[in-house]
């Protein structure tokens, strides 16, 4: 029988093509091993830290012998319907990575005006409804040159669009498209930086941030660059090119049953396999359509294309993304961010500085199944625990 290349098989996008060379679901190679001939990497991220991550999704990944990442919301942890702190620690111990998904799952990025605002207006039309339910919360409205403060007084939708009611008139004229509204700086800082601190107090390491609703412009971007090694959903289609790789500008592609078909998941993997990129896939375990069967399909479809399944931390370590020089305490970054808030300047406070440690302790993770794969995950977890006291943690 004539052999065809793995990449060529992936381009066919068919299980039958893989079967021609004796490859099917469940195959895989040792990540980082000398004999590895895989065609790329994929990272699985599950948002929201709902209890289904533990009861439904985690067992599937453990059974398949591959890791994933849990984007945890601090206020959801230790509730009757969320993960418990011990769940997070056990996930990490078995090779998973814990990420921050804010303190209370609010939109921390800018919401842009869709209609001009006049000084006497007490209503803003925005490109999202994420602020309207937070009556009494402080917000700022800015165009980068001028910034005013106000308070949320409700919101809804009418024939013009989504609107936000204000406690007082705007006081300034702002144009559509460039002006924006967001929570006040103290709230953003607590959601972004405070969430990392709170999760690490639960006994896990946090290096990456996931922004709720994909809102990522503005002060949140500055703070993430200052306090995290990666922004896992800054924008994009999930194909993160290695050439010119920016760990703070990553995109994701869904595996949720309500968002994509199985064929679309396979096409995404085909694209990862055919390009020099890191694929990131996101799921929500609490969605009815994102069943354990859907999760298993997504894992096995990646294995069938010989994609290495790793955590984002492991991928960044391989790509030599490391912390910058300095004490890493974020003091200079926060001072700069506070100045940016006071004058409405939403530019990046400190460029590409990375003030969060990425562990240089990667050991092989297996993309196969069975006892050997489980041993690989356990070995990685043990190595992390033994070396945690030497981590440059924030």
Short mmCIF file of C-alpha atoms in Angstrom, two decimals:
data_model
loop_
_atom_site.label_atom_id
_atom_site.label_comp_id
_atom_site.label_asym_id
_atom_site.label_seq_id
_atom_site.Cartn_x
_atom_site.Cartn_y
_atom_site.Cartn_z
CA UNK A 1 0.00 0.00 0.00
CA UNK A 2 1.30 3.46 -0.83
CA UNK A 3 1.85 5.58 2.26
CA UNK A 4 0.48 9.11 2.37
CA UNK A 5 1.73 11.85 4.66
CA UNK A 6 -0.12 12.75 7.83
CA UNK A 7 -0.57 16.34 6.64
CA UNK A 8 -2.00 15.14 3.33
CA UNK A 9 -4.41 12.90 5.18
CA UNK A 10 -5.55 15.83 7.31
CA UNK A 11 -6.20 17.92 4.23
CA UNK A 12 -8.58 15.20 3.04
CA UNK A 13 -10.54 15.86 6.23
CA UNK A 14 -11.90 12.34 6.39
CA UNK A 15 -11.53 9.53 8.88
CA UNK A 16 -11.29 7.09 5.99
CA UNK A 17 -8.10 8.76 4.83
CA UNK A 18 -6.56 8.19 8.24
CA UNK A 19 -7.73 4.61 8.20
CA UNK A 20 -5.72 4.09 4.97
CA UNK A 21 -2.51 4.49 6.97
CA UNK A 22 -3.76 2.60 10.00
CA UNK A 23 -4.56 5.66 12.10
CA UNK A 24 -7.80 6.14 13.94
CA UNK A 25 -9.28 7.78 17.00
CA UNK A 26 -7.22 7.30 20.12
CA UNK A 27 -3.80 7.41 18.47
CA UNK A 28 -1.17 9.88 19.51
CA UNK A 29 2.47 10.42 20.35
CA UNK A 30 4.47 11.54 23.32
CA UNK A 31 4.52 15.31 23.38
CA UNK A 32 8.08 16.55 23.28
CA UNK A 33 9.57 13.11 22.64
CA UNK A 34 12.39 12.61 20.15
CA UNK A 35 10.16 10.45 18.00
CA UNK A 36 7.24 12.86 17.87
CA UNK A 37 6.03 13.56 14.34
CA UNK A 38 2.84 15.39 15.13
CA UNK A 39 1.45 18.14 12.93
CA UNK A 40 0.74 20.81 15.52
CA UNK A 41 -0.67 21.53 18.96
CA UNK A 42 -4.11 22.22 20.31
CA UNK A 43 -5.13 23.60 23.72
CA UNK A 44 -8.57 22.91 25.22
CA UNK A 45 -10.06 25.61 27.48
CA UNK A 46 -13.33 25.23 29.41
CA UNK A 47 -14.88 28.49 30.60
CA UNK A 48 -16.78 29.41 33.76
CA UNK A 49 -15.71 26.74 36.32
CA UNK A 50 -19.15 25.21 36.52
CA UNK A 51 -19.60 21.90 38.36
CA UNK A 52 -20.03 20.08 35.02
CA UNK A 53 -16.33 20.67 34.37
CA UNK A 54 -15.67 18.25 37.21
CA UNK A 55 -18.52 15.77 36.81
CA UNK A 56 -18.67 15.55 33.00
CA UNK A 57 -15.62 16.98 31.23
CA UNK A 58 -12.68 16.26 33.52
CA UNK A 59 -13.37 12.48 33.55
CA UNK A 60 -13.35 12.38 29.75
CA UNK A 61 -9.99 14.13 29.54
CA UNK A 62 -8.60 11.87 32.25
CA UNK A 63 -9.86 8.80 30.42
CA UNK A 64 -8.32 10.05 27.16
CA UNK A 65 -5.05 10.88 28.92
CA UNK A 66 -4.89 14.53 27.83
CA UNK A 67 -4.89 17.82 29.76
CA UNK A 68 -7.01 20.94 29.40
CA UNK A 69 -7.39 24.38 30.96
CA UNK A 70 -10.12 25.58 33.32
CA UNK A 71 -10.95 29.30 33.10
CA UNK A 72 -12.27 29.90 36.61
CA UNK A 73 -14.59 32.65 37.86
CA UNK A 74 -13.74 33.37 41.50
CA UNK A 75 -17.34 34.02 42.59
CA UNK A 76 -18.49 30.76 40.99
CA UNK A 77 -15.99 28.66 42.95
CA UNK A 78 -17.13 27.07 46.21
CA UNK A 79 -20.82 27.31 45.34
CA UNK A 80 -23.36 24.50 45.02
CA UNK A 81 -23.20 24.71 41.23
CA UNK A 82 -19.56 25.66 40.70
CA UNK A 83 -16.24 23.94 41.14
CA UNK A 84 -14.82 23.64 44.64
CA UNK A 85 -11.29 24.77 45.49
CA UNK A 86 -10.28 21.15 45.92
CA UNK A 87 -11.53 20.43 42.39
CA UNK A 88 -9.19 23.11 41.02
CA UNK A 89 -6.28 21.68 42.98
CA UNK A 90 -7.01 18.13 41.84
CA UNK A 91 -7.32 19.23 38.22
CA UNK A 92 -3.97 20.98 38.42
CA UNK A 93 -2.43 17.95 40.14
CA UNK A 94 -3.49 15.82 37.17
CA UNK A 95 -1.95 18.12 34.60
CA UNK A 96 -4.63 20.74 33.96
CA UNK A 97 -3.94 24.47 33.94
CA UNK A 98 -6.09 26.92 35.87
CA UNK A 99 -6.74 30.32 34.25
CA UNK A 100 -8.52 33.44 35.52
CA UNK A 101 -11.92 34.30 34.04
CA UNK A 102 -12.38 37.38 36.31
CA UNK A 103 -13.84 37.69 39.77
CA UNK A 104 -17.54 37.91 38.91
CA UNK A 105 -17.83 37.27 35.15
CA UNK A 106 -18.58 40.82 34.05
CA UNK A 107 -17.54 42.52 30.83
CA UNK A 108 -14.21 44.15 31.62
CA UNK A 109 -13.49 45.47 28.12
CA UNK A 110 -14.74 48.60 26.38
CA UNK A 111 -18.30 48.78 25.02
CA UNK A 112 -18.37 51.20 22.09
CA UNK A 113 -21.06 53.79 21.37
CA UNK A 114 -23.20 52.96 18.34
CA UNK A 115 -24.89 56.38 18.34
CA UNK A 116 -23.43 59.83 19.12
CA UNK A 117 -24.03 61.16 22.64
CA UNK A 118 -24.84 64.78 23.46
CA UNK A 119 -24.03 66.49 26.79
CA UNK A 120 -27.65 66.40 27.99
CA UNK A 121 -28.21 62.73 27.11
CA UNK A 122 -28.94 60.31 29.92
CA UNK A 123 -28.90 57.29 27.60
CA UNK A 124 -26.02 55.71 25.67
CA UNK A 125 -26.41 53.28 22.80
CA UNK A 126 -23.71 50.63 22.98
CA UNK A 127 -22.57 47.56 21.05
CA UNK A 128 -23.37 45.26 23.98
CA UNK A 129 -25.83 44.93 26.86
CA UNK A 130 -23.31 43.77 29.45
CA UNK A 131 -23.52 46.83 31.73
CA UNK A 132 -27.27 47.31 31.90
CA UNK A 133 -27.88 44.92 34.81
CA UNK A 134 -25.49 46.66 37.19
CA UNK A 135 -27.62 49.50 38.57
CA UNK A 136 -25.61 51.77 40.82
CA UNK A 137 -22.21 50.65 39.56
CA UNK A 138 -19.68 53.29 38.58
CA UNK A 139 -18.60 53.57 34.94
CA UNK A 140 -16.46 55.85 32.82
CA UNK A 141 -17.23 57.17 29.34
CA UNK A 142 -14.25 58.17 27.24
CA UNK A 143 -12.91 58.71 23.75
CA UNK A 144 -9.27 58.48 24.84
CA UNK A 145 -8.91 62.25 25.17
CA UNK A 146 -11.81 63.07 27.48
CA UNK A 147 -13.17 60.93 30.28
CA UNK A 148 -16.28 61.45 32.41
CA UNK A 149 -17.67 59.43 35.29
CA UNK A 150 -21.24 58.26 35.72
CA UNK A 151 -23.40 55.56 37.31
CA UNK A 152 -25.48 52.81 35.69
CA UNK A 153 -29.26 53.31 35.98
CA UNK A 154 -30.46 50.34 33.95
CA UNK A 155 -30.56 49.36 30.32
CA UNK A 156 -32.54 47.53 27.65
CA UNK A 157 -33.10 47.47 23.90
CA UNK A 158 -35.40 49.48 21.62
CA UNK A 159 -35.77 50.08 17.88
CA UNK A 160 -32.49 51.98 17.82
CA UNK A 161 -30.49 49.32 19.59
CA UNK A 162 -29.03 48.34 22.94
CA UNK A 163 -29.00 51.19 25.41
CA UNK A 164 -27.59 52.02 28.82
CA UNK A 165 -29.37 54.50 31.11
CA UNK A 166 -27.26 56.83 33.21
CA UNK A 167 -27.87 58.37 36.62
CA UNK A 168 -26.83 61.79 35.29
CA UNK A 169 -26.46 63.47 31.88
CA UNK A 170 -23.28 62.56 30.02
CA UNK A 171 -21.96 66.10 30.29
CA UNK A 172 -19.82 65.86 27.13
CA UNK A 173 -20.44 65.11 23.45
CA UNK A 174 -19.03 61.77 22.30
CA UNK A 175 -18.95 60.26 18.82
CA UNK A 176 -20.05 56.79 17.85
CA UNK A 177 -17.46 54.12 17.11
CA UNK A 178 -14.53 55.63 18.98
CA UNK A 179 -16.05 56.55 22.36
CA UNK A 180 -16.72 53.77 24.84
CA UNK A 181 -18.11 52.94 28.26
CA UNK A 182 -16.67 50.54 30.81
CA UNK A 183 -16.62 49.91 34.54
CA UNK A 184 -14.46 52.23 36.62
CA UNK A 185 -10.79 51.39 36.96
CA UNK A 186 -10.94 49.99 40.50
CA UNK A 187 -13.60 47.49 39.44
CA UNK A 188 -11.62 46.42 36.35
CA UNK A 189 -8.49 45.99 38.44
CA UNK A 190 -10.30 43.81 40.98
CA UNK A 191 -11.81 41.67 38.23
CA UNK A 192 -8.52 41.20 36.37
CA UNK A 193 -5.74 41.32 38.95
CA UNK A 194 -7.74 40.49 42.06
CA UNK A 195 -9.08 37.30 40.48
CA UNK A 196 -5.57 35.99 39.92
CA UNK A 197 -4.66 36.67 43.54
CA UNK A 198 -7.84 35.01 44.81
CA UNK A 199 -7.36 31.86 42.73
CA UNK A 200 -3.72 31.51 43.76
CA UNK A 201 -4.81 31.78 47.39
CA UNK A 202 -6.82 28.61 46.71
CA UNK A 203 -3.56 26.79 46.01
CA UNK A 204 -3.25 26.83 42.21
CA UNK A 205 -0.97 28.65 39.79
CA UNK A 206 -2.49 31.16 37.35
CA UNK A 207 -0.60 32.46 34.31
CA UNK A 208 -3.34 33.18 31.74
CA UNK A 209 -6.48 35.31 31.54
CA UNK A 210 -9.79 34.78 29.71
CA UNK A 211 -12.08 37.80 29.28
CA UNK A 212 -15.85 37.29 29.65
CA UNK A 213 -17.86 37.80 26.46
CA UNK A 214 -14.64 38.31 24.54
CA UNK A 215 -14.45 41.98 25.55
CA UNK A 216 -10.76 42.77 25.63
CA UNK A 217 -10.10 46.39 24.60
CA UNK A 218 -8.87 49.07 26.98
CA UNK A 219 -7.58 48.96 30.54
CA UNK A 220 -8.14 45.20 30.77
CA UNK A 221 -5.58 44.67 28.02
CA UNK A 222 -3.01 46.79 29.86
CA UNK A 223 -3.54 44.92 33.12
CA UNK A 224 -3.40 41.48 31.53
CA UNK A 225 -0.12 42.30 29.80
CA UNK A 226 1.29 43.50 33.11
CA UNK A 227 0.13 40.59 35.29
CA UNK A 228 -0.29 37.52 33.07
CA UNK A 229 1.83 35.56 30.63
CA UNK A 230 -1.08 35.18 28.20
CA UNK A 231 -4.42 36.66 27.13
CA UNK A 232 -6.19 33.53 25.92
CA UNK A 233 -9.09 35.17 24.03
CA UNK A 234 -7.86 38.56 22.86
CA UNK A 235 -9.33 37.95 19.39
CA UNK A 236 -8.97 35.72 16.36
CA UNK A 237 -10.22 32.45 14.91
CA UNK A 238 -8.26 30.04 17.09
CA UNK A 239 -5.34 29.63 14.66
CA UNK A 240 -2.49 31.41 16.43
CA UNK A 241 0.46 31.68 14.07
CA UNK A 242 3.83 30.76 15.53
CA UNK A 243 5.51 33.29 13.24
CA UNK A 244 5.24 36.57 15.14
CA UNK A 245 3.53 34.81 18.04
CA UNK A 246 2.03 37.17 20.65
CA UNK A 247 0.88 35.36 23.78
CA UNK A 248 -1.34 38.34 24.65
CA UNK A 249 -3.25 38.28 21.37
CA UNK A 250 -4.58 34.73 21.20
CA UNK A 251 -7.85 33.59 19.65
CA UNK A 252 -10.08 30.54 20.17
CA UNK A 253 -12.46 28.34 18.21
CA UNK A 254 -15.54 26.73 19.78
CA UNK A 255 -16.27 23.04 20.23
CA UNK A 256 -19.67 23.68 21.84
CA UNK A 257 -22.56 21.74 20.34
CA UNK A 258 -24.74 24.84 20.03
CA UNK A 259 -22.04 26.74 18.13
CA UNK A 260 -20.38 24.38 15.67
CA UNK A 261 -20.91 21.03 14.01
CA UNK A 262 -18.57 18.09 14.28
CA UNK A 263 -17.53 18.70 10.68
CA UNK A 264 -16.58 22.28 11.57
CA UNK A 265 -14.46 21.05 14.46
CA UNK A 266 -12.68 18.68 12.09
CA UNK A 267 -12.05 21.46 9.59
CA UNK A 268 -10.55 23.59 12.35
CA UNK A 269 -8.18 20.77 13.26
CA UNK A 270 -7.31 20.31 9.60
CA UNK A 271 -6.33 23.98 9.47
CA UNK A 272 -4.22 23.61 12.62
CA UNK A 273 -2.48 20.58 11.14
CA UNK A 274 -1.88 22.32 7.81
CA UNK A 275 -0.45 25.53 9.27
CA UNK A 276 2.33 26.54 11.59
CA UNK A 277 0.01 27.59 14.38
CA UNK A 278 -1.20 26.83 17.89
CA UNK A 279 -4.87 25.90 17.94
CA UNK A 280 -7.01 26.87 20.93
CA UNK A 281 -10.46 25.31 21.37
CA UNK A 282 -13.04 26.51 23.88
CA UNK A 283 -15.98 24.69 25.40
CA UNK A 284 -18.61 25.23 28.10
CA UNK A 285 -19.37 22.05 30.02
CA UNK A 286 -22.68 23.39 31.33
CA UNK A 287 -24.19 23.73 27.84
CA UNK A 288 -26.70 20.96 27.13
CA UNK A 289 -25.19 20.30 23.71
CA UNK A 290 -21.62 20.10 25.02
CA UNK A 291 -21.98 16.57 26.31
CA UNK A 292 -19.21 14.21 27.40
CA UNK A 293 -19.71 12.58 24.00
CA UNK A 294 -19.06 15.89 22.24
CA UNK A 295 -15.93 16.46 24.36
CA UNK A 296 -14.64 12.96 23.59
CA UNK A 297 -15.28 13.51 19.88
CA UNK A 298 -13.31 16.78 19.98
CA UNK A 299 -10.38 15.07 21.71
CA UNK A 300 -10.31 12.06 19.42
CA UNK A 301 -10.65 14.16 16.29
CA UNK A 302 -7.52 16.03 17.38
CA UNK A 303 -5.72 12.78 18.10
CA UNK A 304 -6.72 11.40 14.72
CA UNK A 305 -4.88 14.29 13.10
CA UNK A 306 -1.89 13.67 15.36
CA UNK A 307 -2.24 17.02 17.09
CA UNK A 308 -0.47 17.28 20.44
CA UNK A 309 -2.91 18.21 23.19
CA UNK A 310 -1.18 20.45 25.72
CA UNK A 311 -1.95 23.20 28.20
CA UNK A 312 -1.33 26.77 27.21
CA UNK A 313 1.43 27.03 29.82
CA UNK A 314 3.24 24.11 28.22
CA UNK A 315 2.88 25.61 24.76
CA UNK A 316 4.25 28.95 25.95
CA UNK A 317 7.18 27.27 27.63
CA UNK A 318 8.07 25.49 24.39
CA UNK A 319 7.78 28.81 22.55
CA UNK A 320 10.21 30.35 25.07
CA UNK A 321 7.72 32.88 26.47
CA UNK A 322 9.27 33.90 29.76
CA UNK A 323 8.84 36.56 32.44
CA UNK A 324 10.54 39.91 31.94
CA UNK A 325 13.31 41.26 34.14
CA UNK A 326 12.26 42.98 37.37
CA UNK A 327 10.56 42.10 40.61
CA UNK A 328 7.31 41.13 38.90
CA UNK A 329 5.07 42.75 41.49
CA UNK A 330 3.09 44.87 39.05
CA UNK A 331 3.62 48.10 40.97
CA UNK A 332 4.90 50.14 38.04
CA UNK A 333 2.21 48.67 35.80
CA UNK A 334 -0.61 49.56 38.17
CA UNK A 335 0.71 53.09 38.65
CA UNK A 336 0.79 53.56 34.88
CA UNK A 337 -2.69 52.06 34.49
CA UNK A 338 -4.08 54.40 37.16
CA UNK A 339 -2.65 57.38 35.30
CA UNK A 340 -4.19 56.09 32.08
CA UNK A 341 -7.61 55.86 33.77
CA UNK A 342 -7.43 59.40 35.15
CA UNK A 343 -6.82 61.01 31.78
CA UNK A 344 -8.77 58.59 29.64
CA UNK A 345 -5.69 57.23 27.91
CA UNK A 346 -6.37 53.58 27.11
CA UNK A 347 -2.98 52.87 25.54
CA UNK A 348 -0.94 49.90 26.73
CA UNK A 349 0.66 50.78 30.04
CA UNK A 350 3.91 48.92 29.57
CA UNK A 351 4.04 47.32 26.12
CA UNK A 352 4.95 43.68 25.94
CA UNK A 353 6.33 43.27 29.46
CA UNK A 354 5.37 39.94 30.98
CA UNK A 355 5.22 40.04 34.75
CA UNK A 356 3.88 36.54 35.35
CA UNK A 357 6.07 33.47 35.59
CA UNK A 358 5.71 30.62 33.10
CA UNK A 359 7.12 27.49 34.64
CA UNK A 360 10.15 26.02 32.90
CA UNK A 361 9.37 22.55 34.23
CA UNK A 362 7.62 20.88 31.35
CA UNK A 363 7.69 17.10 31.20
CA UNK A 364 6.16 14.97 28.45
CA UNK A 365 2.37 14.82 28.26
CA UNK A 366 0.89 11.99 26.27
CA UNK A 367 -1.64 12.41 23.51
CA UNK A 368 -2.49 8.70 23.61
CA UNK A 369 -4.76 6.83 26.00
CA UNK A 370 -4.47 4.30 28.78
CA UNK A 371 -2.24 3.79 31.79
CA UNK A 372 0.90 5.18 30.14
CA UNK A 373 -0.88 8.43 29.31
CA UNK A 374 -2.16 8.72 32.86
CA UNK A 375 1.36 8.16 34.19
CA UNK A 376 2.62 10.97 31.98
CA UNK A 377 0.05 13.38 33.38
CA UNK A 378 0.74 12.34 36.94
CA UNK A 379 4.49 12.79 36.42
CA UNK A 380 3.99 16.32 35.16
CA UNK A 381 1.77 17.17 38.13
CA UNK A 382 4.27 15.73 40.64
CA UNK A 383 7.11 17.70 39.07
CA UNK A 384 5.08 20.90 39.37
CA UNK A 385 4.26 20.28 43.03
CA UNK A 386 7.90 19.58 43.92
CA UNK A 387 9.04 22.74 42.19
CA UNK A 388 6.22 25.11 43.20
CA UNK A 389 8.25 26.63 46.04
CA UNK A 390 10.79 27.85 43.47
CA UNK A 391 8.18 29.47 41.22
CA UNK A 392 8.33 33.24 40.72
CA UNK A 393 4.70 33.63 41.64
CA UNK A 394 2.76 36.91 41.81
#
